Short mmCIF file of C-alpha atoms in Angstrom, two decimals:
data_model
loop_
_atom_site.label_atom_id
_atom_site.label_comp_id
_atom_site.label_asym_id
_atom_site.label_seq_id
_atom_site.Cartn_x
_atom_site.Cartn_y
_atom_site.Cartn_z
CA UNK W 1255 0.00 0.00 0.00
CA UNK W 1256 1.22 3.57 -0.99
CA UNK W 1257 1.60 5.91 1.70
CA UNK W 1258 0.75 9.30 1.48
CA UNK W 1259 3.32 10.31 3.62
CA UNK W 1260 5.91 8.75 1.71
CA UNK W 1261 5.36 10.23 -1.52
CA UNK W 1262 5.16 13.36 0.27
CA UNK W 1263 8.33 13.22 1.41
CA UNK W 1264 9.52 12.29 -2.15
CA UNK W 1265 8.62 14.97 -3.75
CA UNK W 1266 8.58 17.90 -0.86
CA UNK W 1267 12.71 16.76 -1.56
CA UNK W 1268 12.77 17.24 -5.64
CA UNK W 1269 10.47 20.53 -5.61
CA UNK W 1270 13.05 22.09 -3.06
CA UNK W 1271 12.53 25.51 -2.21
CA UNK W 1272 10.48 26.07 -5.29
CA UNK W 1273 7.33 24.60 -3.85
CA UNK W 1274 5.57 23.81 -1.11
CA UNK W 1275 3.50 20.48 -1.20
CA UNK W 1276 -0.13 21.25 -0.12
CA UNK W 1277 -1.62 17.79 -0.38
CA UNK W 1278 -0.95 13.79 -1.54
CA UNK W 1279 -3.81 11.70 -2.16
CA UNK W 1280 -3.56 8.17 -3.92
CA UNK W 1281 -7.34 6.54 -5.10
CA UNK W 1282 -8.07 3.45 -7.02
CA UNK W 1283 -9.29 4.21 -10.45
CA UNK W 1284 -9.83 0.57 -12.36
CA UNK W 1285 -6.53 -1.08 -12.55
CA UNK W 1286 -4.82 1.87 -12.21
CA UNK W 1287 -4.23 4.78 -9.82
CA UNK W 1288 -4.43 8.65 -9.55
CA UNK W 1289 -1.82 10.17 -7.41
CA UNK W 1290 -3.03 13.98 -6.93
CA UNK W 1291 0.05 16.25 -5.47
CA UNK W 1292 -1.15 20.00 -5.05
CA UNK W 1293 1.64 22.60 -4.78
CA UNK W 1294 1.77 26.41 -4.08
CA UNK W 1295 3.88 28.71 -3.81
CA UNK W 1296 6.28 28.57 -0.26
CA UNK W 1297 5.14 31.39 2.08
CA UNK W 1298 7.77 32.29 4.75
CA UNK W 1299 5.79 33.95 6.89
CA UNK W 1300 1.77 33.37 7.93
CA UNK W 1301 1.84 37.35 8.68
CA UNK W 1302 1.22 40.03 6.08
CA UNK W 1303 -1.10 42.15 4.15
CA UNK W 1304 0.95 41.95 0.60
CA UNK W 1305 -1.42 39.21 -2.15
CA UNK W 1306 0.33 36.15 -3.09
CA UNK W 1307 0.79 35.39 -6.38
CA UNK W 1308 -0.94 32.16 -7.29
CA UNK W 1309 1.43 29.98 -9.37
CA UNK W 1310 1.67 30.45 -13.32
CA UNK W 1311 1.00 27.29 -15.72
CA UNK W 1312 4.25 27.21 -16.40
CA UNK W 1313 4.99 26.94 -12.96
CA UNK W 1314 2.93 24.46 -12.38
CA UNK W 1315 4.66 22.51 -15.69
CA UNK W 1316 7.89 23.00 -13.92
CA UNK W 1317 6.63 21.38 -10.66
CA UNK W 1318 4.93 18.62 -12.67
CA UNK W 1319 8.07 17.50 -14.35
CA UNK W 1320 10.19 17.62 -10.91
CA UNK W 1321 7.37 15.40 -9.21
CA UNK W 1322 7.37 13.21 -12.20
CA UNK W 1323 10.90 12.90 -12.42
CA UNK W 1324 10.93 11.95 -8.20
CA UNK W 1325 8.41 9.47 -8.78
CA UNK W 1326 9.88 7.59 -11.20
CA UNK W 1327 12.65 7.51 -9.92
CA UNK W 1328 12.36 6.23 -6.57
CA UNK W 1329 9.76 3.14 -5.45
CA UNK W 1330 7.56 4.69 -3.69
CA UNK W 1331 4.42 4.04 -6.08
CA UNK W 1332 5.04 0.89 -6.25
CA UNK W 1333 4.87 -1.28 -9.18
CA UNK W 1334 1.14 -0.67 -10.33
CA UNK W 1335 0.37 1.72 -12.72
CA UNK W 1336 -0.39 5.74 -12.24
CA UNK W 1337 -1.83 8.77 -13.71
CA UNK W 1338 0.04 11.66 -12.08
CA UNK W 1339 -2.02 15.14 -11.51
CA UNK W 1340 -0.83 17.76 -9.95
CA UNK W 1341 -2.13 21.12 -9.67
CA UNK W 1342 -2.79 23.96 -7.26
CA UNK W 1343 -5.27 23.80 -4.22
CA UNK W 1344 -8.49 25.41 -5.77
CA UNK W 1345 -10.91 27.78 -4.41
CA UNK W 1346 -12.78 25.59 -2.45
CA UNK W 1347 -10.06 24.48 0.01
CA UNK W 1348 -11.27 25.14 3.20
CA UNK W 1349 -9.30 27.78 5.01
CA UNK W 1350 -8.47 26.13 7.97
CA UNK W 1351 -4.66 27.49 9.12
CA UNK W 1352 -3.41 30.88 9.31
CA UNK W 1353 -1.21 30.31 6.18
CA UNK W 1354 -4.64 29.78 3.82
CA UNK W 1355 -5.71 32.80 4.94
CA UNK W 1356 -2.31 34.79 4.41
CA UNK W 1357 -2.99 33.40 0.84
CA UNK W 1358 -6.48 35.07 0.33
CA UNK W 1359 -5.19 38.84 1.28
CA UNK W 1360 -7.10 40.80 -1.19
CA UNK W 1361 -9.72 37.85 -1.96
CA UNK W 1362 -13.49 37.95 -0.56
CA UNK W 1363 -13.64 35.32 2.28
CA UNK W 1364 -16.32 33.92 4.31
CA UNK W 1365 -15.70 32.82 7.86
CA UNK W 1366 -17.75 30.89 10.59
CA UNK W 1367 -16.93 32.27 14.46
CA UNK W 1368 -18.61 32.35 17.11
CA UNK W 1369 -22.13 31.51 16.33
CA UNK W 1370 -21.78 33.94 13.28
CA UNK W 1371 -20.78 34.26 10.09
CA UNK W 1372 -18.86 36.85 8.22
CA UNK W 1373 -18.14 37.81 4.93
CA UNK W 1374 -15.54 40.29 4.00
CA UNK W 1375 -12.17 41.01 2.14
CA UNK W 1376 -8.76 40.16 4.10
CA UNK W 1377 -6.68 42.73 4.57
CA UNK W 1378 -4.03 40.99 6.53
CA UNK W 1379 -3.14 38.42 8.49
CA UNK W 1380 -1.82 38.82 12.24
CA UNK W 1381 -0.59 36.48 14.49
CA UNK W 1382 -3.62 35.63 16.29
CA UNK W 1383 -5.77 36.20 13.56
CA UNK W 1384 -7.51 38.04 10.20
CA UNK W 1385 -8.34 41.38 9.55
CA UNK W 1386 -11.35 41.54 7.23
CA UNK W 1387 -12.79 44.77 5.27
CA UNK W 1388 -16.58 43.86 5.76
CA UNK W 1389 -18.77 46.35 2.96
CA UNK W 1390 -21.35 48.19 4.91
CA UNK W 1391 -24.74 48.57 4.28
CA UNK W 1392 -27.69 51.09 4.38
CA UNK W 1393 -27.53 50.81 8.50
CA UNK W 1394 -23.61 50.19 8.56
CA UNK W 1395 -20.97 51.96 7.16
CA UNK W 1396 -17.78 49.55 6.00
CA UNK W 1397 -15.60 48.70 9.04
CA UNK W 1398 -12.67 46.32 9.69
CA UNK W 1399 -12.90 43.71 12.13
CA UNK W 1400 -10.47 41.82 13.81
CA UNK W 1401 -11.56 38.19 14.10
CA UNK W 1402 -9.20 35.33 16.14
CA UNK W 1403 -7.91 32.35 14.24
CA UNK W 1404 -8.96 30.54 17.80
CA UNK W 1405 -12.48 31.23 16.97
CA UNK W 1406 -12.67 30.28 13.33
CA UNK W 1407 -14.90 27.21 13.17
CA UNK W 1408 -15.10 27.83 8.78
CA UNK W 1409 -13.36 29.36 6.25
CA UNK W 1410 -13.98 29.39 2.68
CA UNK W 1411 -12.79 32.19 -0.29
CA UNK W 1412 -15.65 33.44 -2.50
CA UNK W 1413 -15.10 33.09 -6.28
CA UNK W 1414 -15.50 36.35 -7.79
CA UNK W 1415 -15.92 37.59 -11.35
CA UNK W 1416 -14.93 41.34 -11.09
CA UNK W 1417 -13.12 41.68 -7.82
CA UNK W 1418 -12.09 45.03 -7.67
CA UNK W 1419 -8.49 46.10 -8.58
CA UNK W 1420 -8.64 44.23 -11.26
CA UNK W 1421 -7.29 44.55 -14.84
CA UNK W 1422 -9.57 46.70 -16.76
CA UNK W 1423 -7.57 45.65 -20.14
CA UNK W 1424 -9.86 43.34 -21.21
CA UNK W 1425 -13.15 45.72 -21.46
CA UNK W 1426 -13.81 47.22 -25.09
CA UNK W 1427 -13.93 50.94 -25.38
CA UNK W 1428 -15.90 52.53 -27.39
#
């Protein structure tokens, strides 16, 4: 039997300081296998208010070859066949450590804390927790609020189609 752990190991080794492994799973698929490896890019601190640049496809090409190459070079798969995937961790990874949400700066988020839940942009990560730009309404005006890592029972980021700050290159003029 493959572990997880294992392969982890493997390839955590051949992506060096390139990448960061986010996730190994192995699952049956016929008489075959699919080993999924996720990577991002290595964060060196869980603290900060600057966005992280996802990875590029041809980063992710780079990181596919170096697992590849890892894999087949070492036993760890075993001798049964494999389909090899690897990608980055998509939008609906739970945010559930204090890294995932250093990754969403900038991105809408929607969190689950005591009894509550909140939706708002992060503005920065903190040591003990997440500052979040929540949009105010006709009896609020927009605040920030401070919420504790500690009290996070959910985290997910919202997919949005025209976050603001973004590119305007692609509308027409006329």
């Amino acid at each position: 039997m493959v572990q997880e752990q294992d392969i982890r190991d493997q390839v955590s080794g051949a992506l060096g300081d390139d990448f960061t492994v986010a996730g190994v799973s192995v699952t049956p698929a016929g008489k075959r296998r699919v080993a999924r490896i996720t990577v991002e890019r290595p964060l060196d601190d869980p603290i900060g208010d600057t966005p992280v640049e996802p990875l590029t496809l041809d980063e992710i090409a780079d990181a596919t070859r170096l697992v590849s190459d890892a894999l087949d070079a070492s036993d760890v798969m075993g001798s049964q066949p494999y389909t090899l995937e690897v990608s980055t961790p998509g939008t609906d990874r739970p945010l559930t450590e204090p890294m995932h949400f250093r990754r969403t700066v900038g991105r809408l988020v929607e969190v689950a804390h005591g009894g509550q839940t909140t939706t708002g942009r992060v503005l920065a990560t903190t040591e003990d927790g997440v500052d979040l730009q929540i949009a105010g309404t006709k009896k609020q005006p927009p605040r920030t609020e401070h919420i504790l890592f500690a009290d996070i029972s959910k985290g997910v980021a919202q997919v949005e189609f025209n976050r603001p700050g973004a590119s305007d290159a692609d509308e027409t003029k006329d």
